[in-house]
PDB file of C-alpha atoms in Angstrom:
ATOM      1  CA  MET A  18     -21.217  18.415  12.303  1.00  0.00           C
ATOM      2  CA  PRO A  19     -17.635  18.178  11.271  1.00  0.00           C
ATOM      3  CA  VAL A  20     -17.221  17.783   7.259  1.00  0.00           C
ATOM      4  CA  PHE A  21     -14.047  17.823   5.586  1.00  0.00           C
ATOM      5  CA  LYS A  22     -13.627  18.760   1.705  1.00  0.00           C
ATOM      6  CA  ALA A  23     -10.753  16.525   0.411  1.00  0.00           C
ATOM      7  CA  PRO A  24      -9.152  17.451  -3.282  1.00  0.00           C
ATOM      8  CA  PHE A  25      -8.966  13.416  -3.743  1.00  0.00           C
ATOM      9  CA  ASN A  26     -11.728  10.723  -3.544  1.00  0.00           C
ATOM     10  CA  GLY A  27     -12.159   9.520  -0.209  1.00  0.00           C
ATOM     11  CA  TYR A  28     -11.285   5.497   0.221  1.00  0.00           C
ATOM     12  CA  SER A  29     -10.910   4.838   4.256  1.00  0.00           C
ATOM     13  CA  VAL A  30     -11.235   6.869   7.382  1.00  0.00           C
ATOM     14  CA  LYS A  31      -9.831   5.730  10.484  1.00  0.00           C
ATOM     15  CA  PHE A  32     -10.109   7.412  14.242  1.00  0.00           C
ATOM     16  CA  SER A  33      -7.238   7.614  16.166  1.00  0.00           C
ATOM     17  CA  PRO A  34      -7.097   4.828  19.052  1.00  0.00           C
ATOM     18  CA  PHE A  35      -5.124   7.380  21.450  1.00  0.00           C
ATOM     19  CA  TYR A  36      -6.613  10.749  20.578  1.00  0.00           C
ATOM     20  CA  GLU A  37     -10.672  11.500  20.631  1.00  0.00           C
ATOM     21  CA  SER A  38      -9.962  14.326  18.043  1.00  0.00           C
ATOM     22  CA  ARG A  39      -7.546  13.023  15.898  1.00  0.00           C
ATOM     23  CA  LEU A  40      -8.836  10.870  12.630  1.00  0.00           C
ATOM     24  CA  ALA A  41      -6.929   9.857   9.474  1.00  0.00           C
ATOM     25  CA  VAL A  42      -7.961   9.780   5.838  1.00  0.00           C
ATOM     26  CA  ALA A  43      -6.758   7.887   2.807  1.00  0.00           C
ATOM     27  CA  THR A  44      -7.563   9.342  -0.597  1.00  0.00           C
ATOM     28  CA  ALA A  45      -6.710   8.851  -4.513  1.00  0.00           C
ATOM     29  CA  GLN A  46      -7.178  11.006  -7.552  1.00  0.00           C
ATOM     30  CA  ASN A  47      -9.402  10.010 -10.060  1.00  0.00           C
ATOM     31  CA  PHE A  48     -11.706   7.505  -7.565  1.00  0.00           C
ATOM     32  CA  GLY A  49      -8.202   5.585  -7.576  1.00  0.00           C
ATOM     33  CA  ILE A  50      -8.000   4.300 -11.436  1.00  0.00           C
ATOM     34  CA  LEU A  51      -5.164   6.503 -12.303  1.00  0.00           C
ATOM     35  CA  GLY A  52      -3.044   9.336 -10.608  1.00  0.00           C
ATOM     36  CA  ASN A  53      -1.767  10.527  -7.366  1.00  0.00           C
ATOM     37  CA  GLY A  54      -2.971   9.934  -3.742  1.00  0.00           C
ATOM     38  CA  LYS A  55      -2.854  11.782  -0.401  1.00  0.00           C
ATOM     39  CA  ILE A  56      -3.194  11.147   3.122  1.00  0.00           C
ATOM     40  CA  HIS A  57      -4.995  13.454   5.710  1.00  0.00           C
ATOM     41  CA  VAL A  58      -4.548  13.351   9.320  1.00  0.00           C
ATOM     42  CA  LEU A  59      -7.833  16.069  10.801  1.00  0.00           C
ATOM     43  CA  GLU A  60      -8.140  17.163  14.147  1.00  0.00           C
ATOM     44  CA  LEU A  61     -11.988  17.898  15.332  1.00  0.00           C
ATOM     45  CA  SER A  62     -12.362  20.986  17.284  1.00  0.00           C
ATOM     46  CA  PRO A  63     -15.201  21.862  19.788  1.00  0.00           C
ATOM     47  CA  GLY A  64     -16.900  24.423  20.703  1.00  0.00           C
ATOM     48  CA  PRO A  65     -19.134  24.879  17.419  1.00  0.00           C
ATOM     49  CA  PRO A  66     -18.175  21.843  15.892  1.00  0.00           C
ATOM     50  CA  GLY A  67     -15.243  21.924  13.219  1.00  0.00           C
ATOM     51  CA  VAL A  68     -12.667  19.851  11.297  1.00  0.00           C
ATOM     52  CA  THR A  69      -9.035  21.091  10.672  1.00  0.00           C
ATOM     53  CA  GLU A  70      -6.027  19.189   8.576  1.00  0.00           C
ATOM     54  CA  SER A  71      -3.515  19.091  10.844  1.00  0.00           C
ATOM     55  CA  VAL A  72      -1.099  17.752   8.298  1.00  0.00           C
ATOM     56  CA  SER A  73      -1.018  15.609   4.973  1.00  0.00           C
ATOM     57  CA  PHE A  74       1.134  13.531   2.724  1.00  0.00           C
ATOM     58  CA  ASP A  75       1.333  13.242  -0.801  1.00  0.00           C
ATOM     59  CA  THR A  76       1.698   9.838  -2.739  1.00  0.00           C
ATOM     60  CA  ALA A  77       2.716   8.992  -6.005  1.00  0.00           C
ATOM     61  CA  ASP A  78      -0.281   7.000  -6.021  1.00  0.00           C
ATOM     62  CA  ALA A  79      -3.723   6.483  -5.390  1.00  0.00           C
ATOM     63  CA  VAL A  80      -3.849   5.453  -1.330  1.00  0.00           C
ATOM     64  CA  TYR A  81      -6.408   2.912  -0.372  1.00  0.00           C
ATOM     65  CA  ASP A  82      -6.634   2.146   3.195  1.00  0.00           C
ATOM     66  CA  VAL A  83      -4.540   3.874   6.198  1.00  0.00           C
ATOM     67  CA  CYS A  84      -4.562   2.324  10.037  1.00  0.00           C
ATOM     68  CA  TRP A  85      -2.606   3.991  13.230  1.00  0.00           C
ATOM     69  CA  SER A  86      -0.199   2.111  15.116  1.00  0.00           C
ATOM     70  CA  GLU A  87      -1.646   0.943  18.230  1.00  0.00           C
ATOM     71  CA  SER A  88       1.857   1.293  20.146  1.00  0.00           C
ATOM     72  CA  HIS A  89       2.848   5.060  18.742  1.00  0.00           C
ATOM     73  CA  ASP A  90       0.636   7.899  18.519  1.00  0.00           C
ATOM     74  CA  SER A  91       1.672   9.487  15.796  1.00  0.00           C
ATOM     75  CA  VAL A  92       2.191   6.429  13.621  1.00  0.00           C
ATOM     76  CA  LEU A  93       0.248   5.442  10.353  1.00  0.00           C
ATOM     77  CA  VAL A  94       0.620   2.597   8.174  1.00  0.00           C
ATOM     78  CA  ALA A  95      -0.719   3.492   4.289  1.00  0.00           C
ATOM     79  CA  ALA A  96      -1.509   0.865   1.804  1.00  0.00           C
ATOM     80  CA  ILE A  97      -0.818   2.242  -1.841  1.00  0.00           C
ATOM     81  CA  GLY A  98      -2.060   1.563  -5.386  1.00  0.00           C
ATOM     82  CA  ASP A  99       1.493   0.787  -6.866  1.00  0.00           C
ATOM     83  CA  GLY A 100       1.912  -2.216  -4.373  1.00  0.00           C
ATOM     84  CA  SER A 101       4.017  -0.645  -1.417  1.00  0.00           C
ATOM     85  CA  VAL A 102       2.921   0.023   2.165  1.00  0.00           C
ATOM     86  CA  LYS A 103       4.625   3.115   4.087  1.00  0.00           C
ATOM     87  CA  ILE A 104       4.411   4.339   7.422  1.00  0.00           C
ATOM     88  CA  TYR A 105       4.572   7.449   8.494  1.00  0.00           C
ATOM     89  CA  ASP A 106       5.203   9.734  11.443  1.00  0.00           C
ATOM     90  CA  THR A 107       2.566  12.891  11.724  1.00  0.00           C
ATOM     91  CA  SER A 108       5.201  14.257  14.591  1.00  0.00           C
ATOM     92  CA  LEU A 109       7.553  14.833  11.402  1.00  0.00           C
ATOM     93  CA  PRO A 110       7.220  17.358   8.878  1.00  0.00           C
ATOM     94  CA  PRO A 111       6.101  15.608   5.485  1.00  0.00           C
ATOM     95  CA  PRO A 112       9.912  16.239   4.105  1.00  0.00           C
ATOM     96  CA  SER A 113      10.574  13.473   6.641  1.00  0.00           C
ATOM     97  CA  ASN A 114       8.232  11.193   5.379  1.00  0.00           C
ATOM     98  CA  PRO A 115       7.684   8.456   5.007  1.00  0.00           C
ATOM     99  CA  ILE A 116       9.938   6.628   7.685  1.00  0.00           C
ATOM    100  CA  ARG A 117       9.449   3.169   6.132  1.00  0.00           C
ATOM    101  CA  SER A 118       8.772   2.181   2.333  1.00  0.00           C
ATOM    102  CA  PHE A 119       7.904  -1.549   1.795  1.00  0.00           C
ATOM    103  CA  GLN A 120       7.289  -2.755  -1.692  1.00  0.00           C
ATOM    104  CA  GLU A 121       7.057  -6.412  -2.088  1.00  0.00           C
ATOM    105  CA  HIS A 122       3.318  -6.951  -2.820  1.00  0.00           C
ATOM    106  CA  ALA A 123       2.424  -7.200  -6.852  1.00  0.00           C
ATOM    107  CA  ARG A 124      -0.339  -5.252  -7.240  1.00  0.00           C
ATOM    108  CA  GLU A 125      -1.950  -2.722  -5.210  1.00  0.00           C
ATOM    109  CA  VAL A 126      -2.560  -2.938  -1.773  1.00  0.00           C
ATOM    110  CA  HIS A 127      -6.200  -2.170  -0.336  1.00  0.00           C
ATOM    111  CA  SER A 128      -6.204  -3.188   3.285  1.00  0.00           C
ATOM    112  CA  VAL A 129      -3.796  -2.538   6.575  1.00  0.00           C
ATOM    113  CA  ASP A 130      -4.645  -3.555   9.538  1.00  0.00           C
ATOM    114  CA  TYR A 131      -2.538  -3.269  13.347  1.00  0.00           C
ATOM    115  CA  ASN A 132      -2.433  -5.913  15.927  1.00  0.00           C
ATOM    116  CA  PRO A 133      -4.692  -4.331  18.613  1.00  0.00           C
ATOM    117  CA  THR A 134      -3.484  -7.095  20.989  1.00  0.00           C
ATOM    118  CA  ARG A 135       0.723  -7.454  20.040  1.00  0.00           C
ATOM    119  CA  ARG A 136       0.650  -3.641  19.120  1.00  0.00           C
ATOM    120  CA  ASP A 137       3.553  -4.869  17.241  1.00  0.00           C
ATOM    121  CA  SER A 138       2.296  -5.803  13.763  1.00  0.00           C
ATOM    122  CA  PHE A 139      -0.248  -5.732  11.323  1.00  0.00           C
ATOM    123  CA  LEU A 140      -1.119  -6.917   7.728  1.00  0.00           C
ATOM    124  CA  THR A 141      -1.883  -5.795   4.769  1.00  0.00           C
ATOM    125  CA  ALA A 142      -4.201  -7.864   1.991  1.00  0.00           C
ATOM    126  CA  SER A 143      -3.676  -7.136  -1.815  1.00  0.00           C
ATOM    127  CA  TRP A 144      -5.035  -7.585  -5.317  1.00  0.00           C
ATOM    128  CA  ASP A 145      -1.886  -9.990  -5.637  1.00  0.00           C
ATOM    129  CA  ASP A 146      -3.953 -12.496  -3.667  1.00  0.00           C
ATOM    130  CA  THR A 147      -2.193 -12.248  -0.948  1.00  0.00           C
ATOM    131  CA  VAL A 148      -2.084 -11.378   2.688  1.00  0.00           C
ATOM    132  CA  LYS A 149       1.306  -9.904   4.132  1.00  0.00           C
ATOM    133  CA  LEU A 150       2.590 -10.212   7.826  1.00  0.00           C
ATOM    134  CA  TRP A 151       4.747  -7.238   9.003  1.00  0.00           C
ATOM    135  CA  ALA A 152       6.634  -5.477  11.856  1.00  0.00           C
ATOM    136  CA  VAL A 153       7.745  -2.402  12.022  1.00  0.00           C
ATOM    137  CA  ASP A 154      10.747  -2.816  12.877  1.00  0.00           C
ATOM    138  CA  ARG A 155      11.574  -5.731  10.310  1.00  0.00           C
ATOM    139  CA  PRO A 156      13.143  -4.449   6.648  1.00  0.00           C
ATOM    140  CA  ALA A 157      10.607  -7.151   4.631  1.00  0.00           C
ATOM    141  CA  SER A 158       7.425  -8.861   5.340  1.00  0.00           C
ATOM    142  CA  ILE A 159       7.374 -12.111   8.398  1.00  0.00           C
ATOM    143  CA  ARG A 160       5.135 -14.083   6.129  1.00  0.00           C
ATOM    144  CA  THR A 161       2.748 -14.381   2.877  1.00  0.00           C
ATOM    145  CA  PHE A 162      -0.396 -16.171   2.932  1.00  0.00           C
ATOM    146  CA  LYS A 163      -1.263 -17.478  -0.619  1.00  0.00           C
ATOM    147  CA  GLU A 164      -3.963 -19.047  -0.203  1.00  0.00           C
ATOM    148  CA  HIS A 165      -7.369 -16.599  -1.678  1.00  0.00           C
ATOM    149  CA  ALA A 166      -7.814 -17.534  -5.592  1.00  0.00           C
ATOM    150  CA  TYR A 167      -8.564 -13.784  -5.878  1.00  0.00           C
ATOM    151  CA  CYS A 168      -8.219 -10.395  -5.204  1.00  0.00           C
ATOM    152  CA  VAL A 169      -7.976 -10.284  -0.736  1.00  0.00           C
ATOM    153  CA  TYR A 170      -9.808  -6.973   0.085  1.00  0.00           C
ATOM    154  CA  GLN A 171      -9.415  -7.215   3.587  1.00  0.00           C
ATOM    155  CA  ALA A 172      -7.489  -8.656   6.331  1.00  0.00           C
ATOM    156  CA  VAL A 173      -8.546  -8.066  10.293  1.00  0.00           C
ATOM    157  CA  TRP A 174      -7.182  -9.181  13.304  1.00  0.00           C
ATOM    158  CA  ASN A 175      -9.175 -10.896  15.858  1.00  0.00           C
ATOM    159  CA  PRO A 176      -9.773  -8.035  18.906  1.00  0.00           C
ATOM    160  CA  LYS A 177      -8.815 -10.740  21.323  1.00  0.00           C
ATOM    161  CA  HIS A 178      -6.209 -13.510  19.790  1.00  0.00           C
ATOM    162  CA  GLY A 179      -3.172 -11.891  18.879  1.00  0.00           C
ATOM    163  CA  ASP A 180      -2.221 -14.661  16.443  1.00  0.00           C
ATOM    164  CA  VAL A 181      -5.776 -15.213  14.499  1.00  0.00           C
ATOM    165  CA  PHE A 182      -7.246 -13.125  11.577  1.00  0.00           C
ATOM    166  CA  ALA A 183      -9.446 -12.910   8.804  1.00  0.00           C
ATOM    167  CA  SER A 184      -9.373 -12.237   5.423  1.00  0.00           C
ATOM    168  CA  ALA A 185     -11.966 -11.453   3.054  1.00  0.00           C
ATOM    169  CA  SER A 186     -11.524 -12.065  -1.060  1.00  0.00           C
ATOM    170  CA  GLY A 187     -13.173 -11.902  -4.443  1.00  0.00           C
ATOM    171  CA  ASP A 188     -13.023 -16.009  -4.818  1.00  0.00           C
ATOM    172  CA  CYS A 189     -16.095 -15.119  -2.510  1.00  0.00           C
ATOM    173  CA  THR A 190     -14.456 -17.265   0.657  1.00  0.00           C
ATOM    174  CA  LEU A 191     -14.010 -15.794   4.166  1.00  0.00           C
ATOM    175  CA  ARG A 192     -10.927 -17.337   5.745  1.00  0.00           C
ATOM    176  CA  ILE A 193      -9.913 -17.851   9.354  1.00  0.00           C
ATOM    177  CA  TRP A 194      -6.389 -17.932   9.613  1.00  0.00           C
ATOM    178  CA  ASP A 195      -3.667 -18.555  12.682  1.00  0.00           C
ATOM    179  CA  VAL A 196      -0.345 -17.596  11.887  1.00  0.00           C
ATOM    180  CA  ARG A 197       1.053 -20.432  13.783  1.00  0.00           C
ATOM    181  CA  GLU A 198      -0.486 -22.569  11.267  1.00  0.00           C
ATOM    182  CA  PRO A 199       0.858 -23.263   7.864  1.00  0.00           C
ATOM    183  CA  GLY A 200      -2.721 -22.837   6.180  1.00  0.00           C
ATOM    184  CA  SER A 201      -5.837 -21.053   6.779  1.00  0.00           C
ATOM    185  CA  THR A 202      -8.060 -23.056   9.647  1.00  0.00           C
ATOM    186  CA  MET A 203     -11.445 -22.163   8.145  1.00  0.00           C
ATOM    187  CA  ILE A 204     -12.835 -21.824   4.895  1.00  0.00           C
ATOM    188  CA  ILE A 205     -16.216 -20.454   4.729  1.00  0.00           C
ATOM    189  CA  PRO A 206     -18.416 -19.711   1.314  1.00  0.00           C
ATOM    190  CA  GLY A 207     -19.757 -17.110   2.752  1.00  0.00           C
ATOM    191  CA  HIS A 208     -21.633 -15.778  -0.507  1.00  0.00           C
ATOM    192  CA  ASP A 209     -22.313 -15.980  -3.940  1.00  0.00           C
ATOM    193  CA  PHE A 210     -20.268 -12.885  -5.168  1.00  0.00           C
ATOM    194  CA  GLU A 211     -17.203 -10.915  -4.047  1.00  0.00           C
ATOM    195  CA  ILE A 212     -16.627 -10.707  -0.375  1.00  0.00           C
ATOM    196  CA  LEU A 213     -15.288  -7.087  -0.428  1.00  0.00           C
ATOM    197  CA  SER A 214     -14.882  -6.341   3.457  1.00  0.00           C
ATOM    198  CA  CYS A 215     -14.652  -8.808   7.036  1.00  0.00           C
ATOM    199  CA  ASP A 216     -14.944  -7.704  10.486  1.00  0.00           C
ATOM    200  CA  TRP A 217     -14.882  -9.259  14.008  1.00  0.00           C
ATOM    201  CA  ASN A 218     -17.667  -8.769  16.927  1.00  0.00           C
ATOM    202  CA  LYS A 219     -15.222  -6.867  19.743  1.00  0.00           C
ATOM    203  CA  TYR A 220     -17.467  -8.734  22.424  1.00  0.00           C
ATOM    204  CA  ASP A 221     -17.541 -12.249  20.881  1.00  0.00           C
ATOM    205  CA  ASP A 222     -14.415 -13.234  19.264  1.00  0.00           C
ATOM    206  CA  CYS A 223     -15.693 -16.112  17.439  1.00  0.00           C
ATOM    207  CA  VAL A 224     -18.576 -14.083  15.645  1.00  0.00           C
ATOM    208  CA  LEU A 225     -17.919 -11.960  12.566  1.00  0.00           C
ATOM    209  CA  ALA A 226     -19.440  -9.946   9.489  1.00  0.00           C
ATOM    210  CA  THR A 227     -18.715 -10.195   5.757  1.00  0.00           C
ATOM    211  CA  SER A 228     -20.026  -7.667   3.022  1.00  0.00           C
ATOM    212  CA  SER A 229     -20.330  -8.536  -0.831  1.00  0.00           C
ATOM    213  CA  VAL A 230     -21.532  -7.460  -4.035  1.00  0.00           C
ATOM    214  CA  ASP A 231     -24.224  -9.530  -3.555  1.00  0.00           C
ATOM    215  CA  LYS A 232     -25.825  -6.097  -1.110  1.00  0.00           C
ATOM    216  CA  THR A 233     -26.079  -8.401   1.469  1.00  0.00           C
ATOM    217  CA  ILE A 234     -24.585  -8.828   5.250  1.00  0.00           C
ATOM    218  CA  LYS A 235     -24.221 -11.550   6.840  1.00  0.00           C
ATOM    219  CA  VAL A 236     -22.995 -12.412  10.302  1.00  0.00           C
ATOM    220  CA  TRP A 237     -21.231 -15.554  11.403  1.00  0.00           C
ATOM    221  CA  ASP A 238     -20.366 -17.417  14.278  1.00  0.00           C
ATOM    222  CA  VAL A 239     -16.624 -19.939  12.842  1.00  0.00           C
ATOM    223  CA  ARG A 240     -18.132 -22.497  15.956  1.00  0.00           C
ATOM    224  CA  SER A 241     -21.126 -23.554  13.356  1.00  0.00           C
ATOM    225  CA  TYR A 242     -20.592 -21.545   9.834  1.00  0.00           C
ATOM    226  CA  ARG A 243     -23.025 -23.730   7.966  1.00  0.00           C
ATOM    227  CA  ALA A 244     -25.627 -21.331   7.933  1.00  0.00           C
ATOM    228  CA  PRO A 245     -25.370 -17.515   9.016  1.00  0.00           C
ATOM    229  CA  LEU A 246     -26.213 -16.069  12.247  1.00  0.00           C
ATOM    230  CA  ALA A 247     -28.269 -13.303  10.564  1.00  0.00           C
ATOM    231  CA  VAL A 248     -28.539 -11.766   6.971  1.00  0.00           C
ATOM    232  CA  LEU A 249     -28.630  -8.011   7.110  1.00  0.00           C
ATOM    233  CA  ASN A 250     -30.484  -7.361   3.589  1.00  0.00           C
ATOM    234  CA  GLY A 251     -31.344  -2.771   2.918  1.00  0.00           C
ATOM    235  CA  HIS A 252     -28.350  -2.070   0.715  1.00  0.00           C
ATOM    236  CA  GLY A 253     -29.238  -1.192  -3.113  1.00  0.00           C
ATOM    237  CA  TYR A 254     -25.500  -2.320  -4.572  1.00  0.00           C
ATOM    238  CA  ALA A 255     -22.322  -4.318  -3.378  1.00  0.00           C
ATOM    239  CA  VAL A 256     -21.143  -3.177   0.569  1.00  0.00           C
ATOM    240  CA  ARG A 257     -18.034  -2.161   0.145  1.00  0.00           C
ATOM    241  CA  LYS A 258     -17.306  -1.412   3.938  1.00  0.00           C
ATOM    242  CA  VAL A 259     -18.444  -3.479   7.329  1.00  0.00           C
ATOM    243  CA  LYS A 260     -17.601  -2.648  10.935  1.00  0.00           C
ATOM    244  CA  PHE A 261     -18.584  -3.761  14.333  1.00  0.00           C
ATOM    245  CA  SER A 262     -19.445  -0.970  17.146  1.00  0.00           C
ATOM    246  CA  PRO A 263     -16.705  -0.860  19.264  1.00  0.00           C
ATOM    247  CA  HIS A 264     -19.150  -0.582  22.231  1.00  0.00           C
ATOM    248  CA  ARG A 265     -22.044  -2.220  21.809  1.00  0.00           C
ATOM    249  CA  ARG A 266     -22.359  -5.956  20.936  1.00  0.00           C
ATOM    250  CA  SER A 267     -24.859  -6.619  18.403  1.00  0.00           C
ATOM    251  CA  LEU A 268     -24.334  -3.260  16.113  1.00  0.00           C
ATOM    252  CA  ILE A 269     -22.685  -3.225  12.581  1.00  0.00           C
ATOM    253  CA  ALA A 270     -22.002   0.028  10.830  1.00  0.00           C
ATOM    254  CA  SER A 271     -21.712  -0.118   6.900  1.00  0.00           C
ATOM    255  CA  CYS A 272     -21.211   1.629   3.626  1.00  0.00           C
ATOM    256  CA  SER A 273     -22.120   0.913  -0.107  1.00  0.00           C
ATOM    257  CA  TYR A 274     -22.238   1.905  -3.537  1.00  0.00           C
ATOM    258  CA  ASP A 275     -26.041   2.688  -2.910  1.00  0.00           C
ATOM    259  CA  MET A 276     -24.083   5.736  -1.560  1.00  0.00           C
ATOM    260  CA  SER A 277     -25.521   5.513   2.181  1.00  0.00           C
ATOM    261  CA  VAL A 278     -24.022   4.513   5.680  1.00  0.00           C
ATOM    262  CA  CYS A 279     -26.307   1.830   7.573  1.00  0.00           C
ATOM    263  CA  LEU A 280     -26.338   0.974  11.270  1.00  0.00           C
ATOM    264  CA  TRP A 281     -27.762  -2.687  11.831  1.00  0.00           C
ATOM    265  CA  ASP A 282     -28.525  -4.517  15.303  1.00  0.00           C
ATOM    266  CA  TYR A 283     -27.910  -8.185  13.712  1.00  0.00           C
ATOM    267  CA  MET A 284     -30.124  -9.619  17.257  1.00  0.00           C
ATOM    268  CA  VAL A 285     -33.066  -7.955  16.219  1.00  0.00           C
ATOM    269  CA  GLU A 286     -35.730  -9.079  13.743  1.00  0.00           C
ATOM    270  CA  ASP A 287     -36.343  -5.394  12.106  1.00  0.00           C
ATOM    271  CA  ALA A 288     -32.413  -5.133  12.131  1.00  0.00           C
ATOM    272  CA  LEU A 289     -31.858  -1.817  10.117  1.00  0.00           C
ATOM    273  CA  VAL A 290     -31.913   0.827  13.205  1.00  0.00           C
ATOM    274  CA  GLY A 291     -30.706   3.858  10.961  1.00  0.00           C
ATOM    275  CA  ARG A 292     -29.571   5.101   7.610  1.00  0.00           C
ATOM    276  CA  TYR A 293     -27.585   8.291   6.472  1.00  0.00           C
ATOM    277  CA  ASP A 294     -28.080   9.424   2.924  1.00  0.00           C
ATOM    278  CA  HIS A 295     -25.336  12.173   3.232  1.00  0.00           C
ATOM    279  CA  HIS A 296     -22.755  11.313   0.717  1.00  0.00           C
ATOM    280  CA  THR A 297     -23.157  11.903  -2.844  1.00  0.00           C
ATOM    281  CA  GLU A 298     -21.238   9.400  -4.730  1.00  0.00           C
ATOM    282  CA  PHE A 299     -20.311   5.742  -3.560  1.00  0.00           C
ATOM    283  CA  ALA A 300     -19.570   6.026  -0.032  1.00  0.00           C
ATOM    284  CA  VAL A 301     -16.466   3.629   0.579  1.00  0.00           C
ATOM    285  CA  GLY A 302     -15.171   4.310   4.151  1.00  0.00           C
ATOM    286  CA  ILE A 303     -16.811   3.863   7.651  1.00  0.00           C
ATOM    287  CA  ASP A 304     -15.348   3.723  11.201  1.00  0.00           C
ATOM    288  CA  MET A 305     -16.566   4.483  15.004  1.00  0.00           C
ATOM    289  CA  SER A 306     -14.650   5.679  17.524  1.00  0.00           C
ATOM    290  CA  VAL A 307     -13.288   3.287  19.885  1.00  0.00           C
ATOM    291  CA  LEU A 308     -12.907   6.751  22.396  1.00  0.00           C
ATOM    292  CA  VAL A 309     -16.303   8.461  22.041  1.00  0.00           C
ATOM    293  CA  GLU A 310     -18.969   5.850  21.674  1.00  0.00           C
ATOM    294  CA  GLY A 311     -21.745   6.289  19.145  1.00  0.00           C
ATOM    295  CA  LEU A 312     -19.280   8.991  17.318  1.00  0.00           C
ATOM    296  CA  MET A 313     -18.883   8.306  13.511  1.00  0.00           C
ATOM    297  CA  ALA A 314     -16.889   8.859  10.639  1.00  0.00           C
ATOM    298  CA  SER A 315     -17.745   8.334   6.532  1.00  0.00           C
ATOM    299  CA  THR A 316     -15.909   8.951   3.480  1.00  0.00           C
ATOM    300  CA  GLY A 317     -16.974   8.308  -0.504  1.00  0.00           C
ATOM    301  CA  TRP A 318     -15.954   9.284  -4.049  1.00  0.00           C
ATOM    302  CA  ASP A 319     -17.725  12.975  -3.086  1.00  0.00           C
ATOM    303  CA  GLU A 320     -14.027  13.910  -1.712  1.00  0.00           C
ATOM    304  CA  LEU A 321     -16.161  14.109   1.619  1.00  0.00           C
ATOM    305  CA  VAL A 322     -15.251  13.224   5.024  1.00  0.00           C
ATOM    306  CA  TYR A 323     -18.289  13.360   7.802  1.00  0.00           C
ATOM    307  CA  VAL A 324     -18.219  12.773  11.440  1.00  0.00           C
ATOM    308  CA  TRP A 325     -21.226  12.950  13.348  1.00  0.00           C
ATOM    309  CA  GLN A 326     -22.976  11.590  16.603  1.00  0.00           C
ATOM    310  CA  GLN A 327     -25.061   8.655  15.617  1.00  0.00           C
ATOM    311  CA  GLY A 328     -28.199   9.621  16.037  1.00  0.00           C
ATOM    312  CA  MET A 329     -27.540  13.159  14.607  1.00  0.00           C
ATOM    313  CA  ASP A 330     -27.688  14.177  10.687  1.00  0.00           C
ATOM    314  CA  PRO A 331     -24.590  13.806   9.361  1.00  0.00           C
ATOM    315  CA  ARG A 332     -25.341  17.034   7.212  1.00  0.00           C
ATOM    316  CA  ALA A 333     -26.336  18.956  10.055  1.00  0.00           C
ATOM    317  CA  SER A 334     -24.033  22.343  10.820  1.00  0.00           C
TER     318      SER A 334
END
């Protein structure tokens, strides 16, 4: 299976929604604490499986997350450690990039998510406790959402409703927002420890998952959230990222500081259906391809990016 060695520590990996062989990787020097960052655009090669870098962009600070535009196949958005949000056009040479840079967040930008239904806007979540809404063609953010009492680690659009998103915070709450409303529409005190990630079910727009420092993943139904639909135990340390499958309703992927990537079916009793121990440092980035069913990617602080088919060994050549 293809493996890419980055010069810096991996933070995030995202498959292109347009090309099944393309993915972007966000990386940071010195574990993201101090130093530069780099964005890599990778191409998977057919035949003997391999991966090559098509272009890369250097940044003066860590890159914590990256996402592809849903409207332009060569455009990606990056969340930067200096509080900036940068837009890159991969069809242009590195000296012509970034094509846009927004400097509004007061602290590190930790996540970025492009609206999959409207395709004209994106969200950023920051350690300054806020979420911001942006449009690519606007010179400044459209709105700032300030309610969380601590770092916001992730903000994710609902896959069906273009005005609705969820945010996960170190204040131990998950909040649901509608951009047409003045404040959050729902507050779910999901965990007793920091919530590091959240994601919506792609087949049920009322169901979402959270992952936490408490080592668990919880699945919630916003129609009755007093208790979770499921609690998934199996990771040995904080669960850094959680992601619902774009192809199977009840399948969830996760990665953790225990260095593992896990697959879960939250609707069955023995929910842990796969475990991959290919990383040798914290596993912090995970994605599943929308275009190729079962194709997965992960990255971590071991500076490696793995791409593999579900059920296969990521380290198998």
